[in-house]
PDB file of C-alpha atoms and ligand atoms in Angstrom:
ATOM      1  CA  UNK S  28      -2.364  -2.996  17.873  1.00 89.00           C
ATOM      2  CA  UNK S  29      -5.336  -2.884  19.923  1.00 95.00           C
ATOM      3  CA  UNK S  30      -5.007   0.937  20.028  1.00 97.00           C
ATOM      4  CA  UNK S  31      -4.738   1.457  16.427  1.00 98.00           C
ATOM      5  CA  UNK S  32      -7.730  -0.662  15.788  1.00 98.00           C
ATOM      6  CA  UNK S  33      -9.563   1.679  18.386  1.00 98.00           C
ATOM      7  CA  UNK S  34      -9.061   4.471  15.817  1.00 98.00           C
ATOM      8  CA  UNK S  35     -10.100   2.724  12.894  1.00 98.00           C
ATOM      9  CA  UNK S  36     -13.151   4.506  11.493  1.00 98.00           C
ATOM     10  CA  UNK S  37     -15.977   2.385  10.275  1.00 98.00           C
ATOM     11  CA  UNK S  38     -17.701   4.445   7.670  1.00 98.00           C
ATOM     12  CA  UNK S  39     -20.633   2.854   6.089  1.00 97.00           C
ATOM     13  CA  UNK S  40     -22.033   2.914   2.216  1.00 96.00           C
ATOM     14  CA  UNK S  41     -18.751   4.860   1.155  1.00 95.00           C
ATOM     15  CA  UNK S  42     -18.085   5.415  -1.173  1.00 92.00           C
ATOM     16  CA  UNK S  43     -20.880   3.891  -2.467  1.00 91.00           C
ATOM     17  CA  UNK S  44     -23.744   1.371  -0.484  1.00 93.00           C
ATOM     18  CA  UNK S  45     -22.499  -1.685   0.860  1.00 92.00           C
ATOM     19  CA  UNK S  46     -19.054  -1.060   1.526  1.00 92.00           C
ATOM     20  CA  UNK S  47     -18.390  -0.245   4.747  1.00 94.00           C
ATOM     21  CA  UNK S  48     -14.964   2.011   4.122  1.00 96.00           C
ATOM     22  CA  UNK S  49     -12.215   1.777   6.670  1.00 97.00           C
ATOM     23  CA  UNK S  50     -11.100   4.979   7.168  1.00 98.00           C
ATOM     24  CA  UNK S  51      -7.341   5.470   8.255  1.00 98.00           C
ATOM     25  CA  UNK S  52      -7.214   9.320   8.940  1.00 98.00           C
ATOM     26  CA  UNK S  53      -8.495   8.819  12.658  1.00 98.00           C
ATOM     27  CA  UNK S  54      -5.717   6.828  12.920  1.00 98.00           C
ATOM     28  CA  UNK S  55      -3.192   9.035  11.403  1.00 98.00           C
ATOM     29  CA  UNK S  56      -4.765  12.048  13.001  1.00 98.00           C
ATOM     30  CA  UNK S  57      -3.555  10.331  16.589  1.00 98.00           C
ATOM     31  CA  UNK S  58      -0.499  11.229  17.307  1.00 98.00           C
ATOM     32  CA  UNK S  59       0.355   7.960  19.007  1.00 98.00           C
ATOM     33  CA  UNK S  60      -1.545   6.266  17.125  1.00 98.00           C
ATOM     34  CA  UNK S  61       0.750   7.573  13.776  1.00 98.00           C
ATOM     35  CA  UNK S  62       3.886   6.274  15.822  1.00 98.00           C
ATOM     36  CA  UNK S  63       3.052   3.001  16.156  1.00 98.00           C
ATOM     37  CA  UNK S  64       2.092   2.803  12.765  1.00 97.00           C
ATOM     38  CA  UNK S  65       5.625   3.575  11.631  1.00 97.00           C
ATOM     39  CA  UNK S  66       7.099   1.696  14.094  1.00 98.00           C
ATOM     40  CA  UNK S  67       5.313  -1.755  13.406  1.00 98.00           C
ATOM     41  CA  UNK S  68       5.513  -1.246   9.755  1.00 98.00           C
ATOM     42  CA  UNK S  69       9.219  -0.553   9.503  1.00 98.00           C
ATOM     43  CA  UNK S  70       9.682  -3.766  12.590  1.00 98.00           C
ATOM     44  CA  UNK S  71       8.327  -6.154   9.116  1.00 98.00           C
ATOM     45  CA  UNK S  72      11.537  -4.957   7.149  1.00 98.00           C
ATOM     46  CA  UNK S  73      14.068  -4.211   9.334  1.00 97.00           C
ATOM     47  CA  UNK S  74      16.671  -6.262   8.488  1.00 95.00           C
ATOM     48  CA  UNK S  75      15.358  -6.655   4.773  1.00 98.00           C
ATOM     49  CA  UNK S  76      17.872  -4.893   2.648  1.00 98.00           C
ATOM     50  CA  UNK S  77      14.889  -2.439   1.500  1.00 98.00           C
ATOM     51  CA  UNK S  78      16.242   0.186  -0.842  1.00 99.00           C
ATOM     52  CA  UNK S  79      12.883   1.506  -2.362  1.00 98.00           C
ATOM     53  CA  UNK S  80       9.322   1.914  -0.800  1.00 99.00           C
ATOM     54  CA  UNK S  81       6.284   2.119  -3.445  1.00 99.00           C
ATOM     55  CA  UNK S  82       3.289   3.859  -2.065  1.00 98.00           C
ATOM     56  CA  UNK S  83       0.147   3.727  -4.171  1.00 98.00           C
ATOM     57  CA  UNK S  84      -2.251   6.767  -4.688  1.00 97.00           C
ATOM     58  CA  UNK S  85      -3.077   7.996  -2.687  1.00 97.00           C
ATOM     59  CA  UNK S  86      -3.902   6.549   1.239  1.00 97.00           C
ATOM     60  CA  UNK S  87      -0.451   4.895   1.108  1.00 98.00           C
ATOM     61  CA  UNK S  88       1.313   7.967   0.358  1.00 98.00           C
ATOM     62  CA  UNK S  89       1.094   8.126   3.817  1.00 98.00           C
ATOM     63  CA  UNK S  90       2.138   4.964   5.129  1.00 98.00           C
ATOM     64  CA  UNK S  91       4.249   4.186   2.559  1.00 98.00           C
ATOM     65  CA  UNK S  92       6.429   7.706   2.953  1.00 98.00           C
ATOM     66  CA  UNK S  93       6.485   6.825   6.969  1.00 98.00           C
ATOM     67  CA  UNK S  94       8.050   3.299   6.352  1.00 98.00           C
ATOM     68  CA  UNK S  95      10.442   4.336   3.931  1.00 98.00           C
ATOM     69  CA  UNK S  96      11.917   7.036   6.441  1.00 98.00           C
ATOM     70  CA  UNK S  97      11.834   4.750   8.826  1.00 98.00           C
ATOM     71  CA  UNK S  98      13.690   1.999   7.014  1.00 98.00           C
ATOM     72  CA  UNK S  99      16.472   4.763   5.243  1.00 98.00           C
ATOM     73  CA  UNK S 100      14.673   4.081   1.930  1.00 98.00           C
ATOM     74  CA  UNK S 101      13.829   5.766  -0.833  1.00 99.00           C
ATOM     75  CA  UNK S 102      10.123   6.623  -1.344  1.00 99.00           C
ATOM     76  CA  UNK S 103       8.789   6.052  -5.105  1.00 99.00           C
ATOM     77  CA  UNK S 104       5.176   6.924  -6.063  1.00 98.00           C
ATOM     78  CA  UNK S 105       2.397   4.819  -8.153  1.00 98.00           C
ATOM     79  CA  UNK S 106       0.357   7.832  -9.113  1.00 98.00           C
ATOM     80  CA  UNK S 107      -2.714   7.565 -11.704  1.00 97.00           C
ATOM     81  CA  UNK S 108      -2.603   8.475 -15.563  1.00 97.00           C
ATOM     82  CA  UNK S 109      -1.206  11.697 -16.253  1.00 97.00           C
ATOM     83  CA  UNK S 110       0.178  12.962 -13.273  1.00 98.00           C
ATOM     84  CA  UNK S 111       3.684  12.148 -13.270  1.00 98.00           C
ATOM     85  CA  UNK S 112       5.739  14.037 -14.663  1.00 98.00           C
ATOM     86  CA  UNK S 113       8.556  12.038 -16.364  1.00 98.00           C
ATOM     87  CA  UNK S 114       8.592   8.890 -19.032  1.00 98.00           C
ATOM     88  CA  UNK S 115       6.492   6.387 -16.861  1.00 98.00           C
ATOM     89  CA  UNK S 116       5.294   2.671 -17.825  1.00 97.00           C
ATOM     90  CA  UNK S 117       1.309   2.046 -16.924  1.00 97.00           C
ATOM     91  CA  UNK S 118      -1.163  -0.643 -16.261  1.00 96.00           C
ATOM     92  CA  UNK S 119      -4.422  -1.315 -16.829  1.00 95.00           C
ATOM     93  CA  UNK S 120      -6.951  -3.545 -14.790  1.00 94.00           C
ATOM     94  CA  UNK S 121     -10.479  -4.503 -14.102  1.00 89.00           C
ATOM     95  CA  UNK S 122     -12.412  -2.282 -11.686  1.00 82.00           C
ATOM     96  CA  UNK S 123     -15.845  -3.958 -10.557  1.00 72.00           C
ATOM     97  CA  UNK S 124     -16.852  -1.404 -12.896  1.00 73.00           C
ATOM     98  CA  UNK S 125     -14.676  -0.657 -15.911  1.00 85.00           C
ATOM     99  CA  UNK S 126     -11.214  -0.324 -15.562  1.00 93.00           C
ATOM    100  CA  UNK S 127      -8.587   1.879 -13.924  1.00 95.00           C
ATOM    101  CA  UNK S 128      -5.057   2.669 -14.999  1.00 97.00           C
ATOM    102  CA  UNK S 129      -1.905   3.401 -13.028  1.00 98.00           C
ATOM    103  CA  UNK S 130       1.847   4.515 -13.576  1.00 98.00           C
ATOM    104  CA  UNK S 131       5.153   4.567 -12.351  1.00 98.00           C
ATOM    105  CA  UNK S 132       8.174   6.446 -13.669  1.00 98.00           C
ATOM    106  CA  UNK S 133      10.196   4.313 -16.158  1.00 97.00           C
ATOM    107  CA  UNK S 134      13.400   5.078 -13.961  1.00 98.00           C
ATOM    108  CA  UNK S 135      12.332   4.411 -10.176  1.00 98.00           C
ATOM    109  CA  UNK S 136      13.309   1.134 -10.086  1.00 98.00           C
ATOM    110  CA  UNK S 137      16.660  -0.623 -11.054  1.00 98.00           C
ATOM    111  CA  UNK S 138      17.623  -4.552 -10.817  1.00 98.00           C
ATOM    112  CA  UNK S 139      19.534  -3.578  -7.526  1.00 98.00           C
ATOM    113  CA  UNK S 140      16.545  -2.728  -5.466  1.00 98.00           C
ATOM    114  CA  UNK S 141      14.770  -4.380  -2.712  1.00 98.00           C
ATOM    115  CA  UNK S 142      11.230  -2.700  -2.485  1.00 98.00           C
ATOM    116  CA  UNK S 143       8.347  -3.059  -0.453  1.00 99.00           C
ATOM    117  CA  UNK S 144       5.030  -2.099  -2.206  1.00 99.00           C
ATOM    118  CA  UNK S 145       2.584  -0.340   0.236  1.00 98.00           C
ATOM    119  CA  UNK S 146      -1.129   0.628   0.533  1.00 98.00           C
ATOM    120  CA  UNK S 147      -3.359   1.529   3.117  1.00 98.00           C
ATOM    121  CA  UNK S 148      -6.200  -1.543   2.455  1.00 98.00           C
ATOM    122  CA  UNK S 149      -6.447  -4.699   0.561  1.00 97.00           C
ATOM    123  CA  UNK S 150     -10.107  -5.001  -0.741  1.00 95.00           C
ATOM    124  CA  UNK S 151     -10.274  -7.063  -3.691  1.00 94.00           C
ATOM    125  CA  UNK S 152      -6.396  -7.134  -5.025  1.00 96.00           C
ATOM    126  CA  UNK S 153      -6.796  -5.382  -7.977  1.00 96.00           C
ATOM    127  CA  UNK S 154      -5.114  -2.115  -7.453  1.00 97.00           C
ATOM    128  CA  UNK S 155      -1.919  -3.957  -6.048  1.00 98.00           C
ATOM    129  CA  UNK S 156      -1.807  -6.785  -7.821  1.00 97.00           C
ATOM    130  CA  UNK S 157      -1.287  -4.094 -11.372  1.00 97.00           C
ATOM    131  CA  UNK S 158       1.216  -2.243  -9.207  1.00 98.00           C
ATOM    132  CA  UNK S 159       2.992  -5.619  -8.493  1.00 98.00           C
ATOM    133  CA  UNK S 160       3.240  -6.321 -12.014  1.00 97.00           C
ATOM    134  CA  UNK S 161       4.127  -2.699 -13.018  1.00 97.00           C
ATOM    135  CA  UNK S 162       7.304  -3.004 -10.041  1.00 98.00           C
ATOM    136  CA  UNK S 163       8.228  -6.713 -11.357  1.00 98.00           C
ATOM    137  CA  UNK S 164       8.852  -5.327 -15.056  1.00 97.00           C
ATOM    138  CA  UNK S 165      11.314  -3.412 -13.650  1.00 98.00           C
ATOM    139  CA  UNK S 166      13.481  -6.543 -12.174  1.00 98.00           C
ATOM    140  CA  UNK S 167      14.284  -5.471  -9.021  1.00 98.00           C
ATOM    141  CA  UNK S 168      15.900  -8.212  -6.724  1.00 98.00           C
ATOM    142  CA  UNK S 169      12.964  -8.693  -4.106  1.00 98.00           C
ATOM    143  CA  UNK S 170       8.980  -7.683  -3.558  1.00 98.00           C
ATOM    144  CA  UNK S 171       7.530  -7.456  -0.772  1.00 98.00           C
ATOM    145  CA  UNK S 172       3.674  -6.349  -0.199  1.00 98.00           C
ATOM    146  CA  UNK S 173       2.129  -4.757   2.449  1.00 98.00           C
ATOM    147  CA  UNK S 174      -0.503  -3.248   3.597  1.00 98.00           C
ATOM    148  CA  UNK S 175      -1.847  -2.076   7.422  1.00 98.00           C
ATOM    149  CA  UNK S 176      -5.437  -3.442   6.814  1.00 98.00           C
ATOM    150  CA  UNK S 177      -6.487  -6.590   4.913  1.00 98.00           C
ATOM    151  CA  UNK S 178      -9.809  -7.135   4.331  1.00 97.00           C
ATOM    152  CA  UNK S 179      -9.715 -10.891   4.907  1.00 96.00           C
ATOM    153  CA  UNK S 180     -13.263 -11.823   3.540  1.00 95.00           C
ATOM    154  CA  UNK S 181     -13.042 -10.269   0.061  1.00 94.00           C
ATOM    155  CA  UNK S 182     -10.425 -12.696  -0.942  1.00 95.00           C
ATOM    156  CA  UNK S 183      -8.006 -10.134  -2.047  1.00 96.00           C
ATOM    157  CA  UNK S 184      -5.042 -12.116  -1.230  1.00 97.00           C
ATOM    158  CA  UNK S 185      -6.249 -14.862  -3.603  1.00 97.00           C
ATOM    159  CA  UNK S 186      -5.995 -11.807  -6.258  1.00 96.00           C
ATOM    160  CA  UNK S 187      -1.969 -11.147  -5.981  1.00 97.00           C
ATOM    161  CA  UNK S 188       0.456 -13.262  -7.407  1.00 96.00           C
ATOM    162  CA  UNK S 189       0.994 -16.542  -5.438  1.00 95.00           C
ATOM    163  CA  UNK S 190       5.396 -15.541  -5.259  1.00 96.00           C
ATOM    164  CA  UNK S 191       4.301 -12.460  -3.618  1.00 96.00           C
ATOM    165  CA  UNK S 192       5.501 -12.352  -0.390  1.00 98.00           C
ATOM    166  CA  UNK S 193       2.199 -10.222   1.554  1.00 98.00           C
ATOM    167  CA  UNK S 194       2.078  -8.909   5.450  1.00 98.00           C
ATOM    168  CA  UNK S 195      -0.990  -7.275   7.086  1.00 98.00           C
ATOM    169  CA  UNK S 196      -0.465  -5.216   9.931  1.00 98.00           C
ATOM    170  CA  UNK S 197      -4.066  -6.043  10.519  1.00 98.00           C
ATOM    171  CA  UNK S 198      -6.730  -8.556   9.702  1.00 98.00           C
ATOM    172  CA  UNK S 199     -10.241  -8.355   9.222  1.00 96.00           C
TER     173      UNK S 199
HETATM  174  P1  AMP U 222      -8.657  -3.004  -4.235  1.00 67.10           P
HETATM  175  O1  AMP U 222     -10.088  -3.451  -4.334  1.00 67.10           O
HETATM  176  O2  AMP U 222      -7.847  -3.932  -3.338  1.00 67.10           O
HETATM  177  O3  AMP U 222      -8.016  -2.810  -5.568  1.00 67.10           O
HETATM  178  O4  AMP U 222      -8.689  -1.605  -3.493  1.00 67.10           O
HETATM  179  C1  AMP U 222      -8.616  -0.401  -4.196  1.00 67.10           C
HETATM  180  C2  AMP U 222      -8.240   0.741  -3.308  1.00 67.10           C
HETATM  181  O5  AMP U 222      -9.388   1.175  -2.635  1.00 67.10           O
HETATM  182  C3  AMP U 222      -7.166   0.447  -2.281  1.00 67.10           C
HETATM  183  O6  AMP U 222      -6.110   1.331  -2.547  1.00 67.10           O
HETATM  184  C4  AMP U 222      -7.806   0.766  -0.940  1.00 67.10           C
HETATM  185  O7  AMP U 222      -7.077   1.808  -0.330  1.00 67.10           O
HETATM  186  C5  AMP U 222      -9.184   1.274  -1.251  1.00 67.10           C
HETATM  187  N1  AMP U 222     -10.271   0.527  -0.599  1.00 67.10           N
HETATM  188  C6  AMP U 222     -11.030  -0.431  -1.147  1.00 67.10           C
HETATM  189  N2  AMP U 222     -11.957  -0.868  -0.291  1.00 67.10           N
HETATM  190  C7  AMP U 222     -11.780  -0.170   0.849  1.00 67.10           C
HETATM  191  C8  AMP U 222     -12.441  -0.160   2.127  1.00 67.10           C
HETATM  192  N3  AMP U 222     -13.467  -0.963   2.415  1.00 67.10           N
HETATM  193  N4  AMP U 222     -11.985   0.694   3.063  1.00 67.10           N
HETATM  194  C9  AMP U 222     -10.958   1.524   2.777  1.00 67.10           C
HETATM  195  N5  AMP U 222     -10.302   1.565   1.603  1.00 67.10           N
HETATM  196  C10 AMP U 222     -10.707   0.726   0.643  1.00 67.10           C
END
């Protein structure tokens, strides 16, 4: 772990001032680096039953994609408004300014699957707790959340649904 938090990039006021932006690509650029990555995200779900990884738009693409290799899953994107191509259900939430929208197809989900929803970063919740709600209308048997950073001090935790069962590679 120590490794992959050596390859963290701290990037500061991005993408706007005051955020200081963790940015995952030095990480995924490392060969190494990239293999422990899938290795200690697919060790969380091993012996899970997962059938379906989400990945949301679009840093955990990359993750997501990984772990769901890893685990023999299926991969199924949350992309935003417009780009998918099929009959998709959406959800709207409150950006600290304005809102954002996201969608998944109507079909990637059934009531048989056990998913794990994925993104690179919690910040504030937002963005995952929508996709969480988007992936629960669709009744699959078990969510899991997870993410390889959490940024500890903006709450986002707090933010998700209190039944949501949440791991963190890594802490901040
Ligand atoms: P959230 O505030 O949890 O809804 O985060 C929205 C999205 O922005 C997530 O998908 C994160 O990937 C990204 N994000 C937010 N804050 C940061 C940050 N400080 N560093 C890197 N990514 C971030």
């Amino acid at each position: 772990m120590e490794y992959i938090k050596s390859k963290i990039r701290d990037i500061a006021d991005f993408p706007q001032k005051g955020v200081i932006f963790k940015d995952l690509t030095t990480v995924f650029k490392d060969p190494r680096a990239l293999h422990i990555i899938g290795w200690d995200l697919s060790q969380l779900y091993r012996d899970k039953g997962v059938t379906k990884v989400v990945g949301i738009e679009s840093r955990g693409f990359i993750g997501g994609a990984i772990l769901a290799f890893e685990l023999g899953a299926g991969f199924v994107p949350v992309r935003k408004p417009g780009k998918l191509p099929a009959d998709t259900v959406s959800a709207t939430y409150d950006k600290e300014y304005g809102k954002d929208t996201i969608e998944i197809h109507r079909d990637a989900i059934t009531e048989d699957d056990i998913v794990v929803i994925h993104d690179d970063v919690l910040a504030t919740g937002g963005t995952m707790a929508a996709a969480y709600n988007l992936v629960k209308s669709m009744n699959p048997k078990k969510i899991y959340v997870n993410f390889i950073i959490e940024l500890g001090a903006l709450g986002g935790r707090g933010n998700l649904p209190a039944e949501a069962d949440v791991t963190s590679l890594i802490t901040y």
